[in-house]
Amino acid sequence: IYSMGCLMFEVLCGRTAFSLEDIWRDSQAEPPRLIIENLGAAETAALAAMQTIIDRCLKEKPSERYQTMNELRSALSQVVIAQSVPKQ
């Protein structure tokens, strides 16, 4: 689950979630932030939802992360569903 959070961050940002320096300097480094600027409301909402999901994947304590890939998939599905509902 942790690795998937790192991968999702890298896919969305084009850079790794943590540098090697971050890991050596502070093993409890804060999860990185997605950059949300110059986007429309829908894109901003989707990235904010993804940030919440990534934050949970990268929690230091495994017990605070999603416990199964199905649980993570369900959270990701909610973002997709929210983005696919037509705006009225």
Coordinates of N, CA and C in Angstrom, one line a residue:
I1 N 0.8 -1.2 0.0 CA 0.0 0.0 0.0 C 0.9 1.3 0.0
Y2 N 1.9 1.2 0.8 CA 2.9 2.4 0.9 C 3.5 2.6 -0.5
S3 N 4.0 1.5 -1.1 CA 4.6 1.7 -2.4 C 3.6 2.2 -3.5
M4 N 2.4 1.8 -3.4 CA 1.4 2.3 -4.3 C 1.2 3.8 -4.1
G5 N 1.2 4.2 -2.9 CA 1.1 5.7 -2.6 C 2.3 6.4 -3.2
C6 N 3.5 5.9 -3.1 CA 4.6 6.5 -3.7 C 4.5 6.5 -5.3
L7 N 4.0 5.4 -5.8 CA 3.8 5.3 -7.3 C 2.8 6.3 -7.8
M8 N 1.7 6.4 -7.1 CA 0.6 7.4 -7.5 C 1.1 8.8 -7.4
F9 N 1.9 9.1 -6.4 CA 2.4 10.5 -6.3 C 3.3 10.7 -7.5
E10 N 4.2 9.8 -7.8 CA 5.2 10.0 -8.9 C 4.4 10.1 -10.3
V11 N 3.4 9.3 -10.5 CA 2.6 9.4 -11.7 C 2.0 10.8 -11.9
L12 N 1.4 11.3 -10.8 CA 0.7 12.6 -10.8 C 1.7 13.8 -10.9
C13 N 2.8 13.7 -10.3 CA 3.7 14.8 -10.2 C 5.0 14.7 -11.1
G14 N 5.3 13.6 -11.5 CA 6.5 13.4 -12.4 C 7.8 13.4 -11.6
R15 N 7.7 13.3 -10.3 CA 8.9 13.2 -9.4 C 8.6 12.2 -8.2
T16 N 9.6 11.7 -7.6 CA 9.4 10.8 -6.5 C 8.9 11.5 -5.3
A17 N 8.2 10.7 -4.5 CA 7.5 11.3 -3.3 C 8.6 11.8 -2.3
F18 N 9.6 11.0 -2.1 CA 10.7 11.3 -1.1 C 12.0 11.2 -1.8
S19 N 12.9 12.1 -1.5 CA 14.3 11.9 -2.0 C 15.0 11.1 -1.0
L20 N 16.2 10.6 -1.4 CA 17.0 9.8 -0.5 C 17.4 10.6 0.7
E21 N 17.7 11.9 0.4 CA 18.1 12.8 1.5 C 17.0 12.9 2.6
D22 N 15.7 13.0 2.1 CA 14.6 13.1 3.0 C 14.5 11.9 3.9
I23 N 14.7 10.8 3.3 CA 14.6 9.5 4.0 C 15.7 9.4 5.1
W24 N 17.0 9.8 4.7 CA 18.1 9.7 5.7 C 18.0 10.8 6.8
R25 N 17.5 11.9 6.4 CA 17.5 13.1 7.3 C 16.3 12.8 8.3
D26 N 15.2 12.4 7.9 CA 14.0 12.3 8.8 C 13.2 11.1 8.3
S27 N 13.2 10.1 9.1 CA 12.4 8.9 8.7 C 10.9 9.1 8.9
Q28 N 10.6 10.2 9.5 CA 9.2 10.6 9.7 C 8.8 11.8 8.8
A29 N 9.4 11.9 7.7 CA 9.1 13.1 6.8 C 7.7 13.1 6.5
E30 N 7.2 14.4 6.4 CA 5.8 14.6 6.0 C 5.5 14.1 4.6
P31 N 4.4 13.5 4.3 CA 4.1 13.1 3.0 C 4.1 14.4 2.0
P32 N 4.5 14.2 0.8 CA 4.6 15.3 -0.1 C 3.3 15.8 -0.5
R33 N 3.2 17.0 -1.0 CA 2.0 17.6 -1.4 C 1.9 17.7 -2.9
L34 N 0.7 17.4 -3.5 CA 0.5 17.6 -4.9 C 0.4 19.0 -5.1
I35 N 0.8 19.5 -6.3 CA 0.7 20.9 -6.6 C -0.6 21.2 -7.3
I36 N -1.4 22.0 -6.6 CA -2.8 22.3 -7.2 C -2.8 23.8 -7.5
E37 N -2.6 24.1 -8.7 CA -2.6 25.5 -9.1 C -3.0 25.6 -10.6
N38 N -3.7 26.7 -10.9 CA -4.1 26.9 -12.3 C -4.9 25.8 -12.9
L39 N -5.8 25.2 -12.0 CA -6.7 24.2 -12.5 C -8.1 24.6 -12.3
G40 N -9.0 23.9 -13.0 CA -10.4 24.2 -12.9 C -10.9 23.6 -11.6
A41 N -12.1 23.8 -11.2 CA -12.7 23.3 -10.0 C -12.7 21.8 -9.9
A42 N -13.1 21.2 -11.0 CA -13.2 19.7 -11.1 C -11.8 19.1 -10.9
E43 N -10.8 19.6 -11.6 CA -9.5 19.1 -11.4 C -8.9 19.3 -10.0
T44 N -9.2 20.5 -9.5 CA -8.7 20.8 -8.1 C -9.4 19.8 -7.1
A45 N -10.7 19.5 -7.3 CA -11.3 18.6 -6.4 C -10.8 17.2 -6.5
A46 N -10.5 16.8 -7.7 CA -9.9 15.4 -8.0 C -8.6 15.3 -7.4
L47 N -7.7 16.3 -7.5 CA -6.4 16.2 -7.0 C -6.4 16.3 -5.4
A48 N -7.3 17.1 -4.9 CA -7.5 17.1 -3.4 C -7.9 15.8 -2.9
A49 N -8.8 15.1 -3.6 CA -9.2 13.7 -3.2 C -8.0 12.8 -3.3
M50 N -7.2 12.9 -4.4 CA -6.1 12.0 -4.6 C -5.0 12.3 -3.5
Q51 N -4.9 13.6 -3.1 CA -3.9 13.9 -2.0 C -4.3 13.2 -0.7
T52 N -5.6 13.2 -0.4 CA -6.1 12.5 0.8 C -5.8 11.0 0.7
I53 N -6.0 10.4 -0.5 CA -5.7 9.0 -0.6 C -4.2 8.7 -0.5
I54 N -3.4 9.5 -1.1 CA -2.0 9.3 -1.1 C -1.5 9.5 0.4
D55 N -2.0 10.5 1.0 CA -1.6 10.8 2.4 C -1.8 9.5 3.3
R56 N -3.0 8.9 3.1 CA -3.3 7.7 3.9 C -2.4 6.5 3.5
C57 N -2.1 6.4 2.2 CA -1.2 5.3 1.8 C 0.2 5.5 2.4
L58 N 0.6 6.7 2.6 CA 2.0 7.0 3.1 C 2.1 7.2 4.6
K59 N 1.0 6.9 5.3 CA 1.1 7.0 6.8 C 2.2 6.2 7.3
E60 N 2.9 6.7 8.4 CA 4.0 6.0 9.0 C 3.6 4.7 9.5
K61 N 2.5 4.6 10.2 CA 2.1 3.4 10.9 C 1.2 2.6 9.9
P62 N 1.6 1.4 9.6 CA 0.8 0.6 8.6 C -0.7 0.4 9.0
S63 N -0.9 0.5 10.3 CA -2.3 0.3 10.8 C -3.2 1.5 10.4
E64 N -2.6 2.6 10.1 CA -3.3 3.9 9.7 C -3.5 3.9 8.1
R65 N -2.9 3.0 7.4 CA -3.0 3.0 6.0 C -4.2 2.1 5.6
Y66 N -4.6 2.1 4.3 CA -5.6 1.2 3.8 C -5.0 -0.2 4.1
Q67 N -5.9 -1.1 4.5 CA -5.5 -2.4 4.9 C -5.4 -3.4 3.8
T68 N -6.1 -3.1 2.7 CA -6.1 -4.0 1.6 C -6.1 -3.2 0.3
M69 N -5.7 -3.8 -0.8 CA -5.8 -3.2 -2.1 C -7.3 -2.9 -2.5
N70 N -8.2 -3.8 -2.1 CA -9.6 -3.6 -2.4 C -10.1 -2.3 -1.7
E71 N -9.6 -2.0 -0.5 CA -10.0 -0.8 0.2 C -9.5 0.4 -0.5
L72 N -8.2 0.3 -1.0 CA -7.7 1.4 -1.7 C -8.4 1.6 -3.1
R73 N -8.7 0.5 -3.7 CA -9.4 0.5 -5.0 C -10.8 1.2 -4.8
S74 N -11.4 0.9 -3.8 CA -12.7 1.5 -3.5 C -12.6 3.0 -3.3
A75 N -11.6 3.5 -2.6 CA -11.4 4.9 -2.5 C -11.1 5.6 -3.8
L76 N -10.2 4.9 -4.6 CA -9.9 5.5 -5.9 C -11.2 5.5 -6.8
S77 N -12.0 4.5 -6.7 CA -13.2 4.4 -7.5 C -14.2 5.6 -7.2
Q78 N -14.2 6.0 -5.9 CA -15.0 7.1 -5.5 C -14.6 8.4 -6.2
V79 N -13.3 8.6 -6.4 CA -12.7 9.8 -7.1 C -13.2 9.7 -8.6
V80 N -13.1 8.5 -9.2 CA -13.5 8.4 -10.6 C -15.0 8.6 -10.7
I81 N -15.8 8.1 -9.9 CA -17.2 8.3 -9.9 C -17.6 9.8 -9.8
A82 N -17.0 10.4 -8.8 CA -17.2 11.9 -8.6 C -16.9 12.7 -9.8
Q83 N -15.8 12.3 -10.5 CA -15.4 13.0 -11.7 C -16.3 12.7 -12.9
S84 N -17.0 11.6 -12.9 CA -17.7 11.2 -14.1 C -19.2 11.6 -14.1
V85 N -19.6 12.1 -12.9 CA -21.0 12.5 -12.8 C -21.2 13.9 -13.6
P86 N -22.1 13.9 -14.5 CA -22.3 15.2 -15.3 C -22.7 16.3 -14.4
K87 N -22.1 17.5 -14.7 CA -22.5 18.7 -13.9 C -23.7 19.3 -14.5
Q88 N -24.7 19.7 -13.7 CA -25.9 20.3 -14.2 C -25.9 21.8 -14.1

